[in-house]
XYZ file of N, CA and C in Angstrom:
456
model
N 218.849 -9.734 130.227
C 217.510 -10.208 130.503
C 217.052 -11.086 129.341
N 216.447 -12.213 129.659
C 215.993 -13.156 128.645
C 214.566 -12.795 128.237
N 214.314 -12.651 126.936
C 212.954 -12.306 126.508
C 212.007 -13.474 126.729
N 210.754 -13.155 126.980
C 209.731 -14.190 127.180
C 209.426 -14.861 125.854
N 209.118 -16.150 125.918
C 208.801 -16.915 124.718
C 207.456 -17.590 124.925
N 206.430 -17.078 124.296
C 205.086 -17.613 124.427
C 204.499 -17.913 123.048
N 205.174 -18.734 122.283
C 204.703 -19.059 120.942
C 203.647 -20.150 121.009
N 202.681 -20.088 120.116
C 201.718 -21.172 119.959
C 202.085 -21.928 118.694
N 201.507 -23.091 118.533
C 201.823 -23.883 117.345
C 201.440 -23.165 116.062
N 200.479 -22.261 116.125
C 200.050 -21.523 114.934
C 201.173 -20.632 114.396
N 202.136 -20.280 115.254
C 203.227 -19.415 114.839
C 204.385 -20.184 114.196
N 204.298 -21.517 114.182
C 205.345 -22.336 113.576
C 204.911 -22.770 112.184
N 205.894 -23.056 111.362
C 205.583 -23.605 110.045
C 205.204 -25.072 110.202
N 204.626 -25.653 109.171
C 204.225 -27.065 109.214
C 205.434 -27.970 109.462
N 206.575 -27.626 108.874
C 207.787 -28.423 109.068
C 208.276 -28.342 110.515
N 208.185 -27.158 111.105
C 208.604 -26.998 112.498
C 207.685 -27.773 113.442
N 206.388 -27.733 113.177
C 205.436 -28.488 114.002
C 205.726 -29.977 113.884
N 205.991 -30.440 112.682
C 206.313 -31.855 112.484
C 207.591 -32.233 113.226
N 208.583 -31.354 113.199
C 209.830 -31.607 113.927
C 209.579 -31.685 115.429
N 208.752 -30.788 115.949
C 208.419 -30.811 117.372
C 207.698 -32.104 117.752
N 206.800 -32.556 116.902
C 206.078 -33.796 117.169
C 207.022 -34.994 117.153
N 207.966 -34.995 116.230
C 208.940 -36.090 116.164
C 209.815 -36.102 117.415
N 210.272 -34.936 117.841
C 211.085 -34.844 119.063
C 210.274 -35.340 120.267
N 209.011 -34.955 120.333
C 208.139 -35.399 121.423
C 208.001 -36.918 121.417
N 207.784 -37.502 120.256
C 207.616 -38.957 120.160
C 208.909 -39.679 120.540
N 210.036 -39.206 120.033
C 211.316 -39.852 120.330
C 211.635 -39.759 121.821
N 211.533 -38.572 122.382
C 211.861 -38.385 123.807
C 210.912 -39.164 124.709
N 209.628 -39.141 124.395
C 208.661 -39.889 125.204
C 208.888 -41.389 125.095
N 209.255 -41.861 123.920
C 209.513 -43.295 123.728
C 210.745 -43.747 124.507
N 211.811 -42.956 124.449
C 213.025 -43.298 125.191
C 212.742 -43.280 126.694
N 212.030 -42.277 127.151
C 211.686 -42.182 128.567
C 210.784 -43.340 129.002
N 209.833 -43.698 128.154
C 208.942 -44.824 128.445
C 209.741 -46.116 128.568
N 210.654 -46.345 127.641
C 211.497 -47.540 127.688
C 212.320 -47.567 128.978
N 212.937 -46.448 129.328
C 213.741 -46.386 130.550
C 212.925 -46.627 131.802
N 211.734 -46.052 131.859
C 210.879 -46.226 133.033
C 210.398 -47.668 133.159
N 210.056 -48.274 132.038
C 209.644 -49.686 132.064
C 210.810 -50.566 132.509
N 212.005 -50.255 132.051
C 213.188 -51.016 132.466
C 213.410 -50.898 133.971
N 213.239 -49.719 134.519
C 213.412 -49.524 135.964
C 212.405 -50.363 136.738
N 211.152 -50.355 136.306
C 210.130 -51.130 137.003
C 210.393 -52.628 136.857
N 210.791 -53.060 135.660
C 211.140 -54.471 135.460
C 212.258 -54.892 136.411
N 213.314 -54.091 136.483
C 214.440 -54.417 137.352
C 214.045 -54.403 138.826
N 213.133 -53.524 139.185
C 212.648 -53.484 140.565
C 211.996 -54.820 140.931
N 211.164 -55.339 140.057
C 210.488 -56.606 140.341
C 211.416 -57.806 140.164
N 212.409 -57.699 139.288
C 213.320 -58.812 139.035
C 214.284 -59.027 140.201
N 214.840 -57.951 140.737
C 215.806 -58.051 141.825
C 215.102 -57.817 143.160
N 214.487 -58.860 143.685
C 213.734 -58.750 144.940
C 214.624 -58.342 146.113
N 215.860 -58.779 146.096
C 216.755 -58.504 147.223
C 217.142 -57.032 147.307
N 216.958 -56.287 146.232
C 217.365 -54.882 146.209
C 216.218 -53.921 146.529
N 215.089 -54.443 146.908
C 213.949 -53.571 147.184
C 214.143 -52.878 148.529
N 214.050 -51.573 148.495
C 214.181 -50.764 149.706
C 213.297 -49.537 149.524
N 213.296 -48.680 150.498
C 212.512 -47.449 150.402
C 212.922 -46.641 149.177
N 214.207 -46.494 148.960
C 214.660 -45.666 147.838
C 214.286 -46.287 146.493
N 214.423 -47.602 146.365
C 214.048 -48.218 145.089
C 212.539 -48.179 144.885
N 211.767 -48.272 145.957
C 210.306 -48.123 145.823
C 209.943 -46.705 145.391
N 210.656 -45.718 145.927
C 210.394 -44.339 145.529
C 210.751 -44.112 144.065
N 211.876 -44.666 143.621
C 212.262 -44.552 142.209
C 211.246 -45.286 141.330
N 210.741 -46.409 141.807
C 209.723 -47.147 141.057
C 208.449 -46.309 140.921
N 208.029 -45.648 141.976
C 206.853 -44.778 141.908
C 207.091 -43.592 140.971
N 208.288 -43.045 141.005
C 208.646 -41.976 140.072
C 208.562 -42.485 138.638
N 209.004 -43.707 138.404
C 208.940 -44.299 137.063
C 207.496 -44.514 136.621
N 206.628 -44.903 137.542
C 205.210 -45.068 137.218
C 204.627 -43.730 136.782
N 204.958 -42.681 137.510
C 204.475 -41.346 137.137
C 205.012 -40.941 135.761
N 206.271 -41.240 135.503
C 206.851 -40.892 134.202
C 206.206 -41.686 133.068
N 205.850 -42.929 133.323
C 205.154 -43.727 132.307
C 203.825 -43.078 131.951
N 203.103 -42.594 132.962
C 201.837 -41.912 132.695
C 202.011 -40.695 131.805
N 203.051 -39.911 132.069
C 203.318 -38.727 131.242
C 203.678 -39.147 129.819
N 204.528 -40.147 129.691
C 204.957 -40.596 128.361
C 203.776 -41.091 127.535
N 202.916 -41.885 128.137
C 201.760 -42.411 127.401
C 200.851 -41.272 126.966
N 200.600 -40.338 127.855
C 199.747 -39.197 127.495
C 200.384 -38.359 126.391
N 201.697 -38.192 126.430
C 202.387 -37.448 125.371
C 202.319 -38.181 124.038
N 202.424 -39.499 124.080
C 202.419 -40.288 122.843
C 201.040 -40.352 122.194
N 199.997 -40.027 122.949
C 198.649 -40.052 122.376
C 198.443 -38.929 121.374
N 199.288 -37.922 121.412
C 199.217 -36.857 120.416
C 198.220 -35.770 120.753
N 197.837 -35.023 119.721
C 196.961 -33.861 119.853
C 195.506 -34.264 119.634
N 194.658 -34.170 120.663
C 193.261 -34.568 120.495
C 192.392 -33.532 119.790
N 192.953 -32.393 119.414
C 192.221 -31.363 118.664
C 190.914 -30.922 119.324
N 190.993 -30.452 120.525
C 189.876 -29.840 121.252
C 188.674 -30.760 121.441
N 188.878 -32.042 121.407
C 187.785 -32.972 121.682
C 187.642 -33.128 123.193
N 186.597 -33.817 123.651
C 186.497 -34.070 125.103
C 187.710 -34.834 125.626
N 188.355 -35.594 124.753
C 189.565 -36.313 125.146
C 190.683 -35.347 125.515
N 190.634 -34.130 124.992
C 191.650 -33.116 125.287
C 191.688 -32.824 126.791
N 190.535 -32.714 127.403
C 190.460 -32.436 128.845
C 191.021 -33.616 129.631
N 190.681 -34.821 129.213
C 191.187 -36.012 129.889
C 192.708 -36.077 129.765
N 193.202 -35.824 128.570
C 194.644 -35.844 128.351
C 195.331 -34.771 129.202
N 194.761 -33.593 129.267
C 195.334 -32.517 130.081
C 195.373 -32.904 131.558
N 194.292 -33.533 132.034
C 194.258 -33.966 133.434
C 195.303 -35.037 133.704
N 195.419 -36.001 132.792
C 196.388 -37.082 132.963
C 197.813 -36.528 132.976
N 198.110 -35.648 132.022
C 199.446 -35.046 131.976
C 199.708 -34.231 133.243
N 198.737 -33.432 133.663
C 198.914 -32.626 134.885
C 199.148 -33.517 136.096
N 198.330 -34.558 136.237
C 198.445 -35.457 137.388
C 199.818 -36.122 137.435
N 200.217 -36.755 136.330
C 201.464 -37.514 136.355
C 202.700 -36.621 136.400
N 202.648 -35.445 135.781
C 203.797 -34.525 135.887
C 203.951 -34.025 137.318
N 202.840 -33.672 137.942
C 202.904 -33.237 139.345
C 203.393 -34.362 140.243
N 202.881 -35.565 140.018
C 203.322 -36.708 140.819
C 204.818 -36.954 140.632
N 205.297 -36.817 139.415
C 206.721 -36.999 139.137
C 207.571 -35.983 139.893
N 207.159 -34.733 139.861
C 207.890 -33.685 140.588
C 207.841 -33.957 142.092
N 206.684 -34.351 142.592
C 206.552 -34.604 144.029
C 207.370 -35.816 144.467
N 207.395 -36.889 143.660
C 208.229 -38.044 144.018
C 209.708 -37.662 144.013
N 210.111 -36.819 143.073
C 211.493 -36.348 143.052
C 211.803 -35.549 144.313
N 210.864 -34.672 144.712
C 211.047 -33.887 145.926
C 211.165 -34.788 147.159
N 210.262 -35.765 147.292
C 210.281 -36.614 148.483
C 211.483 -37.558 148.495
N 211.972 -37.930 147.317
C 213.209 -38.705 147.265
C 214.363 -37.854 147.793
N 214.441 -36.614 147.336
C 215.489 -35.711 147.817
C 215.336 -35.441 149.316
N 214.095 -35.279 149.774
C 213.851 -35.074 151.206
C 214.303 -36.282 152.015
N 213.974 -37.472 151.539
C 214.387 -38.686 152.255
C 215.910 -38.778 152.335
N 216.589 -38.446 151.237
C 218.055 -38.486 151.250
C 218.621 -37.424 152.197
N 217.991 -36.244 152.216
C 218.413 -35.187 153.143
C 218.240 -35.655 154.591
N 217.083 -36.218 154.897
C 216.836 -36.680 156.263
C 217.793 -37.795 156.660
N 218.153 -38.640 155.712
C 219.070 -39.746 155.992
C 220.506 -39.254 156.149
N 220.970 -38.448 155.205
C 222.375 -38.035 155.188
C 222.656 -36.912 156.183
N 221.830 -35.871 156.173
C 222.113 -34.689 156.981
C 221.545 -34.814 158.398
N 220.318 -35.260 158.500
C 219.661 -35.334 159.814
C 219.893 -36.640 160.551
N 220.492 -37.633 159.879
C 220.832 -38.886 160.549
C 219.661 -39.809 160.805
N 218.565 -39.638 160.104
C 217.428 -40.552 160.255
C 217.800 -41.905 159.667
N 217.228 -42.957 160.209
C 217.465 -44.293 159.668
C 216.422 -44.591 158.592
N 216.722 -45.600 157.787
C 215.744 -45.982 156.764
C 214.468 -46.513 157.403
N 214.588 -47.089 158.603
C 213.391 -47.547 159.307
C 212.502 -46.356 159.690
N 213.133 -45.256 160.120
C 212.367 -44.038 160.428
C 211.659 -43.522 159.180
N 212.371 -43.541 158.065
C 211.800 -43.033 156.818
C 210.715 -43.951 156.278
N 210.881 -45.261 156.447
C 209.861 -46.207 155.979
C 208.542 -46.020 156.712
N 208.605 -45.544 157.944
C 207.377 -45.257 158.689
C 206.588 -44.124 158.040
N 207.273 -43.283 157.268
C 206.627 -42.147 156.602
C 206.255 -42.443 155.148
N 206.508 -43.663 154.704
C 206.282 -43.989 153.301
C 204.819 -43.805 152.887
N 203.892 -44.194 153.741
C 202.479 -44.008 153.415
C 202.152 -42.522 153.265
N 202.741 -41.697 154.109
C 202.532 -40.249 153.999
C 203.116 -39.725 152.682
N 204.236 -40.291 152.234
C 204.803 -39.906 150.939
C 203.813 -40.218 149.819
N 203.189 -41.390 149.892
C 202.199 -41.773 148.868
C 201.005 -40.817 148.884
N 200.505 -40.517 150.060
C 199.362 -39.599 150.162
C 199.742 -38.234 149.603
N 200.917 -37.761 149.979
C 201.349 -36.434 149.511
C 201.553 -36.423 148.003
N 202.224 -37.410 147.475
C 202.538 -37.405 146.035
C 201.312 -37.649 145.175
N 200.632 -38.751 145.408
C 199.479 -39.082 144.562
C 198.273 -38.216 144.904
N 198.062 -37.952 146.191
C 196.899 -37.164 146.610
C 196.969 -35.706 146.197
N 198.102 -35.075 146.433
C 198.256 -33.668 146.059
C 198.210 -33.528 144.539
N 198.844 -34.463 143.832
C 198.810 -34.422 142.367
C 197.369 -34.557 141.860
N 196.591 -35.453 142.469
C 195.191 -35.622 142.048
C 194.388 -34.363 142.347
N 194.577 -33.812 143.520
C 193.847 -32.600 143.891
C 194.169 -31.449 142.932
N 195.446 -31.248 142.660
C 195.840 -30.141 141.791
C 195.499 -30.392 140.322
N 195.376 -31.649 139.921
C 194.958 -31.948 138.546
C 193.441 -31.799 138.391
N 192.698 -32.041 139.470
C 191.239 -31.912 139.413
C 190.766 -30.472 139.614
N 191.575 -29.670 140.265
C 191.187 -28.278 140.529
C 190.846 -27.504 139.255
N 191.643 -27.560 138.193
C 191.262 -26.851 136.963
C 189.975 -27.398 136.340
N 189.679 -28.670 136.572
C 188.430 -29.232 136.071
C 187.245 -28.602 136.806
N 187.383 -28.430 138.100
C 186.315 -27.830 138.903
C 186.074 -26.373 138.537
N 187.115 -25.695 138.095
C 186.973 -24.286 137.720
C 186.810 -24.105 136.212
N 186.657 -25.203 135.505
C 186.487 -25.206 134.051
C 187.648 -24.478 133.347
N 188.856 -24.739 133.851
C 190.028 -24.076 133.299
C 190.749 -24.888 132.238
N 190.444 -26.176 132.127
C 191.027 -26.972 131.054
C 190.317 -26.587 129.763
N 191.049 -26.550 128.692
C 190.436 -26.229 127.411
C 191.470 -25.843 126.389
N 191.045 -25.214 125.339
C 191.929 -24.853 124.240
C 193.011 -23.900 124.745
N 194.261 -24.283 124.476
C 195.392 -23.466 124.924
C 195.827 -22.474 123.853
N 195.182 -22.531 122.714
C 195.574 -21.657 121.634
C 196.663 -22.224 120.768
N 197.053 -23.459 121.074
C 198.131 -24.088 120.299
C 197.643 -24.585 118.967
């Protein structure tokens, strides 16, 4: 059985916190660069635009949002902290949902034999589900006043 790990930043030494911040900056920067490259290539190669590349592009947009919010650092319990938490929640949820719908589209295409034309008819529903559900679930903690100091 794996023990639970619920450490806060207060339990780390200053050097460990600095190391964690450096890892966060490096990983977010690399991810940001990769996501920007994907979007650039999407717009550069017009002939390659399809449902799947549009879905990957939307996933990259969501990842860019997460990377930017991560790179902004620790707002130290300011009102910006709530905004940052909402932005991170929204874009992380959107990223997970775009990944799910990409996998669903591939399942419907490969296993169920749907055509890309059939799937393109559902593209607007994918947008509503991904961006809409992510917005709803990111705003829900705001409505219940659940965003705030995490103890970190």
